[in-house]
Short mmCIF file of C-alpha atoms in Angstrom, two decimals:
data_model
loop_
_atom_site.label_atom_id
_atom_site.label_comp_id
_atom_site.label_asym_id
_atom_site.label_seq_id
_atom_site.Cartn_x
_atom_site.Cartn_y
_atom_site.Cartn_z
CA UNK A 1 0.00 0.00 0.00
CA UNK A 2 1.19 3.69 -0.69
CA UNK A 3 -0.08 6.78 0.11
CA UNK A 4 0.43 10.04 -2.59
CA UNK A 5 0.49 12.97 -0.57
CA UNK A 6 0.67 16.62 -1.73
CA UNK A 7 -1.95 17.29 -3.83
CA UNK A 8 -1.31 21.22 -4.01
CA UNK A 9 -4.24 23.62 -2.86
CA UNK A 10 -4.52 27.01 -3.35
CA UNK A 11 -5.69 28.48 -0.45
CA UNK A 12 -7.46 32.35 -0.12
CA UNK A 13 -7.28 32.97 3.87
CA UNK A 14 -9.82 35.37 4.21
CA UNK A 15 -9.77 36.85 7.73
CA UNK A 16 -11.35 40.26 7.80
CA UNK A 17 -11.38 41.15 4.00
CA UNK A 18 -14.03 40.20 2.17
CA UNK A 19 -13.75 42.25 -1.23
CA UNK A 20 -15.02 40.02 -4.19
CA UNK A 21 -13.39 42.91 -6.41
CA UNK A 22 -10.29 44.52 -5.74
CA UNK A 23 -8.56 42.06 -3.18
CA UNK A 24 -5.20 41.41 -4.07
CA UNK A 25 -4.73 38.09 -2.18
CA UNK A 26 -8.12 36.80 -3.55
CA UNK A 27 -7.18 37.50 -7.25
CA UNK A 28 -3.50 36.18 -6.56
CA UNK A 29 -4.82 33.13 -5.08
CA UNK A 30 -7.52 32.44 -8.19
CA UNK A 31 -4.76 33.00 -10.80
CA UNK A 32 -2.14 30.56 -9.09
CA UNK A 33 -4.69 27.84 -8.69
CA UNK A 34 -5.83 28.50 -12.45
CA UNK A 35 -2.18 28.73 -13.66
CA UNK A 36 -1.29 25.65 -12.08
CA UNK A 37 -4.23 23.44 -12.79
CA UNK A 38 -4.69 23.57 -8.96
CA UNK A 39 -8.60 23.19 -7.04
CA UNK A 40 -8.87 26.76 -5.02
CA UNK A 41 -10.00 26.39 -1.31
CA UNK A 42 -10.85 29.76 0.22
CA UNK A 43 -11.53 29.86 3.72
CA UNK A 44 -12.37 31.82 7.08
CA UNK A 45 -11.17 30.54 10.15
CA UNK A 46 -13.49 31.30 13.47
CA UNK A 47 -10.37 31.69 15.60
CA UNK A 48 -11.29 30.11 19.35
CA UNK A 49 -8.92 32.47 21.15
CA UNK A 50 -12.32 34.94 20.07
CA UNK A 51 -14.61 32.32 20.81
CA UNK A 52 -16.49 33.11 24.26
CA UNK A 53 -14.00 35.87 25.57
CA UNK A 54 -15.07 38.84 26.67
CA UNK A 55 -11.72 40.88 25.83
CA UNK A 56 -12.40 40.06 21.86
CA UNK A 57 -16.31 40.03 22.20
CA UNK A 58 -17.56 41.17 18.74
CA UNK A 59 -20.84 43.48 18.78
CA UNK A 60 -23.66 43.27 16.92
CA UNK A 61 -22.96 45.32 13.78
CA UNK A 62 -19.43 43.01 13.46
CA UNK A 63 -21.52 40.07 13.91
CA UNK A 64 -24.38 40.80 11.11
CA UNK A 65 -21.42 42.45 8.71
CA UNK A 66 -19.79 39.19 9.35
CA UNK A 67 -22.88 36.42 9.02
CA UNK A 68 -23.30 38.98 5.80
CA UNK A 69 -19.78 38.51 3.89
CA UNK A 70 -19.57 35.12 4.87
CA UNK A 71 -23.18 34.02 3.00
CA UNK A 72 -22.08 36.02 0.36
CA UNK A 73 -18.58 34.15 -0.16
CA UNK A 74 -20.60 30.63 0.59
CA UNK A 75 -22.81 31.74 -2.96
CA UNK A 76 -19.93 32.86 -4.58
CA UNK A 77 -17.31 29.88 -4.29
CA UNK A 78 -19.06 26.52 -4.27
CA UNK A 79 -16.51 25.10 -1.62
CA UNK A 80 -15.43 27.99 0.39
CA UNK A 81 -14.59 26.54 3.76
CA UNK A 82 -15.55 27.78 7.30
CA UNK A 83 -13.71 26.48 10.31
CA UNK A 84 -13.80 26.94 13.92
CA UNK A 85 -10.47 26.27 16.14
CA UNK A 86 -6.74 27.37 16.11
CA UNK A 87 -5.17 28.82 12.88
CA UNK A 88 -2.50 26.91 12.88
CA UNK A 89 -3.87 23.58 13.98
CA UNK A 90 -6.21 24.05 11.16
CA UNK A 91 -3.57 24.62 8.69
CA UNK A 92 -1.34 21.80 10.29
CA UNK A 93 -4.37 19.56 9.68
CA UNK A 94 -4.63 20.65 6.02
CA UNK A 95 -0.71 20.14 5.39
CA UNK A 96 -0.85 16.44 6.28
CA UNK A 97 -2.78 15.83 2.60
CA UNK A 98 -1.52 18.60 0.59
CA UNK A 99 0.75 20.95 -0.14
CA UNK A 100 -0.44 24.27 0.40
CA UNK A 101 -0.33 27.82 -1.35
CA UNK A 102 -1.82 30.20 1.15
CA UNK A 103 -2.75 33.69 0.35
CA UNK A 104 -3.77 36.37 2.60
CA UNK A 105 -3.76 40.33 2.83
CA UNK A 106 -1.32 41.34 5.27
CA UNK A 107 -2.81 42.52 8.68
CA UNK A 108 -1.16 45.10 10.85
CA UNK A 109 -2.99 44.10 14.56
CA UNK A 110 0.39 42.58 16.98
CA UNK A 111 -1.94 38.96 17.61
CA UNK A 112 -2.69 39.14 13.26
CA UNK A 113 1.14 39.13 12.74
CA UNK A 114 2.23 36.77 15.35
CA UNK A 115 -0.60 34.51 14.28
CA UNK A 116 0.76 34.59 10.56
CA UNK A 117 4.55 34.13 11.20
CA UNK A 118 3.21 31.03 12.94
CA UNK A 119 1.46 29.65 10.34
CA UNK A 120 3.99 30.92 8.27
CA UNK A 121 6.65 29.05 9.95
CA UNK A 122 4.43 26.18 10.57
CA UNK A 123 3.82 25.58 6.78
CA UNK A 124 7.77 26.05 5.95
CA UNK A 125 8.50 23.11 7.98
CA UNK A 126 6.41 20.61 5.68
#
């Protein structure tokens, strides 16, 4: 028995821009998965560390802007994938079975760029 791993993904990360038009990472992401023959995942990741804690509570108006873009980007991509958990666990996960392309707009927030270089990092070590 033998197991082929890597299948290459292109992944859009979308985390808090959800631009359909004018999105660099999103348009980057569609033309490396097209150029390379490659199936395009995009996804949102629920991170816990928001989940149930008062410090990052989201109000209302993020909440219904949210529930808004992400309905819009389930009609729009047929297998746009929502997850709930760590970043990086999530991305870990996805590694085991392919190879992965991620794409993302840079974000500026200190826990945004810490969470990045780890995924970052975490990726570069498959």
């Amino acid at each position: 028995m033998f197991i082929v791993k890597y299948a290459k993904l292109s992944i859009y990360w979308s985390r808090k821009d959800f631009r359909l038009n004018d999105n660099p990472a999103l348009f980057s992401s569609i033309n490396y998965a097209q150029k390379n023959k490659l199936k395009l995942l995009p996804i949102y990741i629920i991170d816990e560390k928001f989940i149930n804690n008062f410090k990052w509570n989201f109000g209302y108006p993020y909440r219904y802007y949210l529930s808004y873009a992400l309905s819009q980007y389930t009609n729009e991509f047929k297998n746009f994938l929502i997850a709930i958990g760590n970043p990086v666990e999530i991305f870990t996960r996805l590694s085991i079975d392919y190879q992965l392309e991620v794409f993302a707009n840079n974000e500026v927030e200190p826990y945004s760029r810490r969470r990045d270089y780890e995924v970052k990092n975490t990726l570069q070590k498959k």
